[in-house]
Amino acid sequence: LAKTTQPISMDSYEGQEVNITCSHNNIATNDYITWYQQFPSQGPRFIIQGYKTKVTNEVASLFIPADRKSSTLSLPRVSLSDTAVYYCLVGNQAGTALIFGKGTTLSVSS
Amino acid sequence: DAGVTQSPTHLIKTRGQHVTLRCSPISGHKSVSWYQQVLGQGPQFIFQYYEKEERGRGNFPDRFSARQFPNYSSELNVNALLLGDSALYLCASSLGQGVLTPPFFGPGTRLTVL
């Protein structure tokens, strides 16, 4: 499974757009990119998944360039409740082992 | 619809004891995975079960074992507990192998070993 690299922490203010970039230089052809959000003492929560170009859902957008060696999670107009750890993962099959890094701790202030 | 459920929520054990953690997957999901998350780290993969068979195992000692039942629920067992086993144990369920849907996680069981 491809290894991912993401910033350890990010700070933002309420109402701003936050972009978290993840590097995955060794991503395989069959790999998808998945992002999870985790609050303290809770299980990770699925945010978004994509393969290429752009994916958007009700909470976030995922931008994937043509070479797929990186991806950017975009959170529009963050609020205090978006303070959490965000994990970027790559893998090629659902239900198999997910390899988590340390994630990005996002802190949103008022 | 109910999500992934885990029991108990919290557990306190002493070194050397044994513990059993339980997980019920989302209805219709046939694959269950277990993860260990120590404070400040991302979750680490322990086991994956699909159709009652072990399909993957992480780098954990033989003190850790698991099984999946015909109703697709699962148990994680840890023998001879060590202080280092203190962690949040997470269960995740998914439809199954070969189906690209992301695993959904339960709330976890917080295990404290004294």
PDB file of C-alpha atoms in Angstrom:
ATOM      1  CA  LEU A   1       0.000   0.000   0.000  1.00  0.00           C
ATOM      2  CA  ALA A   2       1.254   3.452  -0.888  1.00  0.00           C
ATOM      3  CA  LYS A   3       2.621   5.598   1.894  1.00  0.00           C
ATOM      4  CA  THR A   4       1.138   9.034   2.405  1.00  0.00           C
ATOM      5  CA  THR A   5       2.625  12.255   3.730  1.00  0.00           C
ATOM      6  CA  GLN A   6       0.556  15.105   5.102  1.00  0.00           C
ATOM      7  CA  PRO A   7       1.209  18.110   7.338  1.00  0.00           C
ATOM      8  CA  ILE A   8       1.199  17.367  11.042  1.00  0.00           C
ATOM      9  CA  SER A   9      -0.995  20.335  11.889  1.00  0.00           C
ATOM     10  CA  MET A  10      -2.901  23.267  10.424  1.00  0.00           C
ATOM     11  CA  ASP A  11      -4.655  26.261  11.953  1.00  0.00           C
ATOM     12  CA  SER A  12      -7.643  28.124  10.569  1.00  0.00           C
ATOM     13  CA  TYR A  13     -10.434  30.483  11.540  1.00  0.00           C
ATOM     14  CA  GLU A  14     -14.146  29.989  11.302  1.00  0.00           C
ATOM     15  CA  GLY A  15     -15.578  30.680   7.870  1.00  0.00           C
ATOM     16  CA  GLN A  16     -12.342  30.089   6.001  1.00  0.00           C
ATOM     17  CA  GLU A  17     -11.706  27.434   3.381  1.00  0.00           C
ATOM     18  CA  VAL A  18      -9.135  24.867   4.439  1.00  0.00           C
ATOM     19  CA  ASN A  19      -7.069  22.802   2.022  1.00  0.00           C
ATOM     20  CA  ILE A  20      -5.097  19.825   3.298  1.00  0.00           C
ATOM     21  CA  THR A  21      -2.661  18.323   0.824  1.00  0.00           C
ATOM     22  CA  CYS A  22      -1.498  14.735   0.917  1.00  0.00           C
ATOM     23  CA  SER A  23       1.445  13.304  -1.016  1.00  0.00           C
ATOM     24  CA  HIS A  24       1.353   9.725  -2.283  1.00  0.00           C
ATOM     25  CA  ASN A  25       4.164   9.427  -4.798  1.00  0.00           C
ATOM     26  CA  ASN A  26       3.970   5.644  -5.047  1.00  0.00           C
ATOM     27  CA  ILE A  27       0.248   5.376  -5.657  1.00  0.00           C
ATOM     28  CA  ALA A  28      -0.644   2.361  -7.781  1.00  0.00           C
ATOM     29  CA  THR A  29      -2.910   2.336 -10.803  1.00  0.00           C
ATOM     30  CA  ASN A  30      -5.719   0.623  -8.919  1.00  0.00           C
ATOM     31  CA  ASP A  31      -5.448   2.737  -5.768  1.00  0.00           C
ATOM     32  CA  TYR A  32      -8.195   5.056  -4.620  1.00  0.00           C
ATOM     33  CA  ILE A  33      -7.698   7.999  -2.247  1.00  0.00           C
ATOM     34  CA  THR A  34      -9.823   8.158   0.874  1.00  0.00           C
ATOM     35  CA  TRP A  35     -10.063  10.750   3.637  1.00  0.00           C
ATOM     36  CA  TYR A  36     -11.290  10.189   7.163  1.00  0.00           C
ATOM     37  CA  GLN A  37     -12.019  12.613  10.007  1.00  0.00           C
ATOM     38  CA  GLN A  38     -11.534  11.658  13.628  1.00  0.00           C
ATOM     39  CA  PHE A  39     -12.586  13.401  16.826  1.00  0.00           C
ATOM     40  CA  PRO A  40     -10.935  12.481  20.150  1.00  0.00           C
ATOM     41  CA  SER A  41     -11.986   9.081  21.507  1.00  0.00           C
ATOM     42  CA  GLN A  42     -14.229   8.385  18.514  1.00  0.00           C
ATOM     43  CA  GLY A  43     -13.839   6.165  15.485  1.00  0.00           C
ATOM     44  CA  PRO A  44     -12.704   7.695  12.178  1.00  0.00           C
ATOM     45  CA  ARG A  45     -15.542   8.985  10.032  1.00  0.00           C
ATOM     46  CA  PHE A  46     -15.474   8.630   6.248  1.00  0.00           C
ATOM     47  CA  ILE A  47     -15.387  11.991   4.458  1.00  0.00           C
ATOM     48  CA  ILE A  48     -14.718  11.429   0.783  1.00  0.00           C
ATOM     49  CA  GLN A  49     -13.135   9.063  -1.703  1.00  0.00           C
ATOM     50  CA  GLY A  50     -11.882   9.571  -5.244  1.00  0.00           C
ATOM     51  CA  TYR A  51      -9.754   8.196  -8.044  1.00  0.00           C
ATOM     52  CA  LYS A  52      -8.993  11.155 -10.291  1.00  0.00           C
ATOM     53  CA  THR A  53      -9.952  14.764 -11.066  1.00  0.00           C
ATOM     54  CA  LYS A  54     -12.500  16.167  -8.649  1.00  0.00           C
ATOM     55  CA  VAL A  55     -15.056  14.675  -6.317  1.00  0.00           C
ATOM     56  CA  THR A  56     -17.519  16.719  -4.294  1.00  0.00           C
ATOM     57  CA  ASN A  57     -20.043  15.781  -1.650  1.00  0.00           C
ATOM     58  CA  GLU A  58     -22.043  17.673   0.925  1.00  0.00           C
ATOM     59  CA  VAL A  59     -19.106  18.185   3.279  1.00  0.00           C
ATOM     60  CA  ALA A  60     -15.920  18.378   1.211  1.00  0.00           C
ATOM     61  CA  SER A  61     -14.215  18.331  -2.162  1.00  0.00           C
ATOM     62  CA  LEU A  62     -11.288  16.207  -3.214  1.00  0.00           C
ATOM     63  CA  PHE A  63      -8.932  17.408  -5.931  1.00  0.00           C
ATOM     64  CA  ILE A  64      -6.633  14.902  -7.616  1.00  0.00           C
ATOM     65  CA  PRO A  65      -4.193  16.046 -10.325  1.00  0.00           C
ATOM     66  CA  ALA A  66      -3.592  14.014 -13.433  1.00  0.00           C
ATOM     67  CA  ASP A  67      -0.441  12.321 -12.106  1.00  0.00           C
ATOM     68  CA  ARG A  68      -2.321  11.305  -8.913  1.00  0.00           C
ATOM     69  CA  LYS A  69       0.829  11.722  -6.821  1.00  0.00           C
ATOM     70  CA  SER A  70      -0.966  14.066  -4.475  1.00  0.00           C
ATOM     71  CA  SER A  71      -4.467  15.039  -3.485  1.00  0.00           C
ATOM     72  CA  THR A  72      -6.080  17.960  -1.702  1.00  0.00           C
ATOM     73  CA  LEU A  73      -9.004  17.806   0.662  1.00  0.00           C
ATOM     74  CA  SER A  74     -10.937  21.055   0.641  1.00  0.00           C
ATOM     75  CA  LEU A  75     -13.251  21.977   3.498  1.00  0.00           C
ATOM     76  CA  PRO A  76     -15.372  25.021   2.671  1.00  0.00           C
ATOM     77  CA  ARG A  77     -16.173  27.536   5.403  1.00  0.00           C
ATOM     78  CA  VAL A  78     -14.924  25.569   8.383  1.00  0.00           C
ATOM     79  CA  SER A  79     -16.498  25.881  11.793  1.00  0.00           C
ATOM     80  CA  LEU A  80     -15.229  25.127  15.295  1.00  0.00           C
ATOM     81  CA  SER A  81     -16.726  21.645  15.018  1.00  0.00           C
ATOM     82  CA  ASP A  82     -14.345  20.837  12.169  1.00  0.00           C
ATOM     83  CA  THR A  83     -11.463  20.752  14.643  1.00  0.00           C
ATOM     84  CA  ALA A  84     -10.266  17.174  14.307  1.00  0.00           C
ATOM     85  CA  VAL A  85      -7.577  14.915  12.885  1.00  0.00           C
ATOM     86  CA  TYR A  86      -7.807  14.256   9.155  1.00  0.00           C
ATOM     87  CA  TYR A  87      -6.289  11.133   7.626  1.00  0.00           C
ATOM     88  CA  CYS A  88      -5.399  10.569   3.988  1.00  0.00           C
ATOM     89  CA  LEU A  89      -5.191   6.944   2.876  1.00  0.00           C
ATOM     90  CA  VAL A  90      -4.611   5.171  -0.416  1.00  0.00           C
ATOM     91  CA  GLY A  91      -5.611   1.627  -1.195  1.00  0.00           C
ATOM     92  CA  ASN A  92      -6.984  -0.521  -3.969  1.00  0.00           C
ATOM     93  CA  GLN A  93      -9.677  -2.632  -2.390  1.00  0.00           C
ATOM     94  CA  ALA A  94     -12.359  -2.059   0.132  1.00  0.00           C
ATOM     95  CA  GLY A  95     -12.297  -4.134   3.268  1.00  0.00           C
ATOM     96  CA  THR A  96      -8.567  -4.729   3.276  1.00  0.00           C
ATOM     97  CA  ALA A  97      -6.132  -3.185   5.712  1.00  0.00           C
ATOM     98  CA  LEU A  98      -6.098   0.595   5.844  1.00  0.00           C
ATOM     99  CA  ILE A  99      -2.703   2.120   6.551  1.00  0.00           C
ATOM    100  CA  PHE A 100      -3.089   5.234   8.664  1.00  0.00           C
ATOM    101  CA  GLY A 101      -0.345   7.780   9.172  1.00  0.00           C
ATOM    102  CA  LYS A 102      -0.411  10.317  11.961  1.00  0.00           C
ATOM    103  CA  GLY A 103      -2.856  12.513  10.112  1.00  0.00           C
ATOM    104  CA  THR A 104      -3.256  16.280  10.091  1.00  0.00           C
ATOM    105  CA  THR A 105      -4.574  17.952  13.211  1.00  0.00           C
ATOM    106  CA  LEU A 106      -6.781  20.842  12.126  1.00  0.00           C
ATOM    107  CA  SER A 107      -7.499  23.494  14.732  1.00  0.00           C
ATOM    108  CA  VAL A 108     -10.263  25.990  13.971  1.00  0.00           C
ATOM    109  CA  SER A 109     -10.497  29.124  16.074  1.00  0.00           C
ATOM    110  CA  SER A 110     -13.154  31.806  16.359  1.00  0.00           C
TER     111      SER A 110
ATOM    112  CA  ASP B   1     -29.983   2.309  10.149  1.00  0.00           C
ATOM    113  CA  ALA B   2     -27.625   1.417  12.969  1.00  0.00           C
ATOM    114  CA  GLY B   3     -23.953   1.929  12.383  1.00  0.00           C
ATOM    115  CA  VAL B   4     -21.149  -0.267  13.633  1.00  0.00           C
ATOM    116  CA  THR B   5     -21.621  -1.011  17.313  1.00  0.00           C
ATOM    117  CA  GLN B   6     -18.964  -2.049  19.793  1.00  0.00           C
ATOM    118  CA  SER B   7     -19.080  -3.253  23.365  1.00  0.00           C
ATOM    119  CA  PRO B   8     -18.107  -2.499  25.973  1.00  0.00           C
ATOM    120  CA  THR B   9     -17.458   1.214  25.674  1.00  0.00           C
ATOM    121  CA  HIS B  10     -14.792   1.257  28.339  1.00  0.00           C
ATOM    122  CA  LEU B  11     -12.890  -1.487  30.086  1.00  0.00           C
ATOM    123  CA  ILE B  12     -10.283  -1.598  32.814  1.00  0.00           C
ATOM    124  CA  LYS B  13      -8.124  -4.682  33.252  1.00  0.00           C
ATOM    125  CA  THR B  14      -4.925  -5.575  35.058  1.00  0.00           C
ATOM    126  CA  ARG B  15      -1.754  -6.979  33.564  1.00  0.00           C
ATOM    127  CA  GLY B  16      -1.938 -10.659  32.716  1.00  0.00           C
ATOM    128  CA  GLN B  17      -5.707 -10.735  32.357  1.00  0.00           C
ATOM    129  CA  HIS B  18      -7.662 -11.598  29.260  1.00  0.00           C
ATOM    130  CA  VAL B  19     -10.164  -9.377  27.438  1.00  0.00           C
ATOM    131  CA  THR B  20     -12.858  -9.913  24.801  1.00  0.00           C
ATOM    132  CA  LEU B  21     -14.148  -7.036  22.718  1.00  0.00           C
ATOM    133  CA  ARG B  22     -17.239  -7.306  20.557  1.00  0.00           C
ATOM    134  CA  CYS B  23     -18.351  -5.723  17.309  1.00  0.00           C
ATOM    135  CA  SER B  24     -21.551  -5.791  15.292  1.00  0.00           C
ATOM    136  CA  PRO B  25     -21.195  -4.616  11.695  1.00  0.00           C
ATOM    137  CA  ILE B  26     -23.624  -2.553   9.684  1.00  0.00           C
ATOM    138  CA  SER B  27     -26.465  -4.683   8.375  1.00  0.00           C
ATOM    139  CA  GLY B  28     -25.450  -6.255   5.093  1.00  0.00           C
ATOM    140  CA  HIS B  29     -21.728  -5.829   5.691  1.00  0.00           C
ATOM    141  CA  LYS B  30     -19.790  -9.077   5.616  1.00  0.00           C
ATOM    142  CA  SER B  31     -16.284  -7.869   6.370  1.00  0.00           C
ATOM    143  CA  VAL B  32     -15.014  -6.770   9.766  1.00  0.00           C
ATOM    144  CA  SER B  33     -11.625  -5.330  10.589  1.00  0.00           C
ATOM    145  CA  TRP B  34     -10.002  -4.499  13.908  1.00  0.00           C
ATOM    146  CA  TYR B  35      -7.620  -1.641  14.625  1.00  0.00           C
ATOM    147  CA  GLN B  36      -5.635  -0.519  17.649  1.00  0.00           C
ATOM    148  CA  GLN B  37      -5.119   3.177  18.252  1.00  0.00           C
ATOM    149  CA  VAL B  38      -2.758   4.337  20.950  1.00  0.00           C
ATOM    150  CA  LEU B  39      -2.822   7.944  22.053  1.00  0.00           C
ATOM    151  CA  GLY B  40      -1.392  10.332  19.486  1.00  0.00           C
ATOM    152  CA  GLN B  41      -1.110   7.781  16.698  1.00  0.00           C
ATOM    153  CA  GLY B  42      -3.249   6.728  13.800  1.00  0.00           C
ATOM    154  CA  PRO B  43      -5.126   3.421  13.963  1.00  0.00           C
ATOM    155  CA  GLN B  44      -3.047   0.299  13.318  1.00  0.00           C
ATOM    156  CA  PHE B  45      -4.500  -2.697  11.524  1.00  0.00           C
ATOM    157  CA  ILE B  46      -4.839  -5.895  13.563  1.00  0.00           C
ATOM    158  CA  PHE B  47      -7.149  -8.278  11.690  1.00  0.00           C
ATOM    159  CA  GLN B  48      -9.606  -8.491   8.863  1.00  0.00           C
ATOM    160  CA  TYR B  49     -12.323 -11.143   8.611  1.00  0.00           C
ATOM    161  CA  TYR B  50     -14.588 -11.858   5.679  1.00  0.00           C
ATOM    162  CA  GLU B  51     -17.141 -14.639   5.544  1.00  0.00           C
ATOM    163  CA  LYS B  52     -15.846 -15.953   8.881  1.00  0.00           C
ATOM    164  CA  GLU B  53     -12.321 -16.409   7.586  1.00  0.00           C
ATOM    165  CA  GLU B  54      -9.234 -14.408   8.460  1.00  0.00           C
ATOM    166  CA  ARG B  55      -8.217 -12.466   5.348  1.00  0.00           C
ATOM    167  CA  GLY B  56      -5.513 -10.257   6.782  1.00  0.00           C
ATOM    168  CA  ARG B  57      -3.348  -9.867   9.861  1.00  0.00           C
ATOM    169  CA  GLY B  58      -1.236  -6.965  11.007  1.00  0.00           C
ATOM    170  CA  ASN B  59       2.013  -7.026  12.931  1.00  0.00           C
ATOM    171  CA  PHE B  60       0.608  -8.026  16.306  1.00  0.00           C
ATOM    172  CA  PRO B  61       1.683 -10.865  18.624  1.00  0.00           C
ATOM    173  CA  ASP B  62      -0.181 -14.146  18.938  1.00  0.00           C
ATOM    174  CA  ARG B  63      -1.765 -12.865  22.148  1.00  0.00           C
ATOM    175  CA  PHE B  64      -4.214 -11.162  19.811  1.00  0.00           C
ATOM    176  CA  SER B  65      -6.846 -13.320  18.158  1.00  0.00           C
ATOM    177  CA  ALA B  66     -10.236 -12.788  16.617  1.00  0.00           C
ATOM    178  CA  ARG B  67     -13.135 -14.574  15.057  1.00  0.00           C
ATOM    179  CA  GLN B  68     -16.238 -13.813  13.041  1.00  0.00           C
ATOM    180  CA  PHE B  69     -19.590 -15.437  13.608  1.00  0.00           C
ATOM    181  CA  PRO B  70     -22.249 -16.558  11.083  1.00  0.00           C
ATOM    182  CA  ASN B  71     -24.149 -13.303  11.654  1.00  0.00           C
ATOM    183  CA  TYR B  72     -20.921 -11.443  10.735  1.00  0.00           C
ATOM    184  CA  SER B  73     -20.369 -10.036  14.210  1.00  0.00           C
ATOM    185  CA  SER B  74     -16.867 -10.377  15.538  1.00  0.00           C
ATOM    186  CA  GLU B  75     -14.835 -10.728  18.696  1.00  0.00           C
ATOM    187  CA  LEU B  76     -11.294  -9.594  19.382  1.00  0.00           C
ATOM    188  CA  ASN B  77      -9.488 -11.437  22.149  1.00  0.00           C
ATOM    189  CA  VAL B  78      -6.313 -10.341  23.838  1.00  0.00           C
ATOM    190  CA  ASN B  79      -4.513 -12.640  26.286  1.00  0.00           C
ATOM    191  CA  ALA B  80      -1.875 -11.877  28.894  1.00  0.00           C
ATOM    192  CA  LEU B  81      -2.538  -8.156  28.806  1.00  0.00           C
ATOM    193  CA  LEU B  82       0.387  -5.770  28.948  1.00  0.00           C
ATOM    194  CA  LEU B  83       0.393  -2.120  29.915  1.00  0.00           C
ATOM    195  CA  GLY B  84       1.139  -1.307  26.285  1.00  0.00           C
ATOM    196  CA  ASP B  85      -2.151  -2.825  25.202  1.00  0.00           C
ATOM    197  CA  SER B  86      -3.941   0.201  26.618  1.00  0.00           C
ATOM    198  CA  ALA B  87      -5.561   1.812  23.597  1.00  0.00           C
ATOM    199  CA  LEU B  88      -8.746   2.544  21.721  1.00  0.00           C
ATOM    200  CA  TYR B  89      -9.793  -0.582  19.835  1.00  0.00           C
ATOM    201  CA  LEU B  90     -11.746   0.145  16.700  1.00  0.00           C
ATOM    202  CA  CYS B  91     -13.906  -2.111  14.611  1.00  0.00           C
ATOM    203  CA  ALA B  92     -14.713  -1.284  11.002  1.00  0.00           C
ATOM    204  CA  SER B  93     -17.160  -2.982   8.681  1.00  0.00           C
ATOM    205  CA  SER B  94     -17.498  -2.995   4.919  1.00  0.00           C
ATOM    206  CA  LEU B  95     -19.523  -4.828   2.315  1.00  0.00           C
ATOM    207  CA  GLY B  96     -16.674  -7.175   1.543  1.00  0.00           C
ATOM    208  CA  GLN B  97     -13.640  -7.827  -0.551  1.00  0.00           C
ATOM    209  CA  GLY B  98     -13.813  -6.798  -4.133  1.00  0.00           C
ATOM    210  CA  VAL B  99     -16.419  -4.166  -3.423  1.00  0.00           C
ATOM    211  CA  LEU B 100     -15.048  -0.656  -3.365  1.00  0.00           C
ATOM    212  CA  THR B 101     -16.835   0.939  -0.461  1.00  0.00           C
ATOM    213  CA  PRO B 102     -14.877   2.519   2.364  1.00  0.00           C
ATOM    214  CA  PRO B 103     -14.965   0.821   5.754  1.00  0.00           C
ATOM    215  CA  PHE B 104     -17.160   2.433   8.381  1.00  0.00           C
ATOM    216  CA  PHE B 105     -15.824   2.569  11.914  1.00  0.00           C
ATOM    217  CA  GLY B 106     -17.533   2.016  15.220  1.00  0.00           C
ATOM    218  CA  PRO B 107     -17.075   4.255  18.262  1.00  0.00           C
ATOM    219  CA  GLY B 108     -14.367   2.042  19.707  1.00  0.00           C
ATOM    220  CA  THR B 109     -13.682   0.355  23.027  1.00  0.00           C
ATOM    221  CA  ARG B 110     -11.317   2.173  25.357  1.00  0.00           C
ATOM    222  CA  LEU B 111      -9.152  -0.441  27.109  1.00  0.00           C
ATOM    223  CA  THR B 112      -7.038   0.563  30.068  1.00  0.00           C
ATOM    224  CA  VAL B 113      -4.543  -1.932  31.455  1.00  0.00           C
ATOM    225  CA  LEU B 114      -3.269  -1.244  34.964  1.00  0.00           C
TER     226      LEU B 114
END
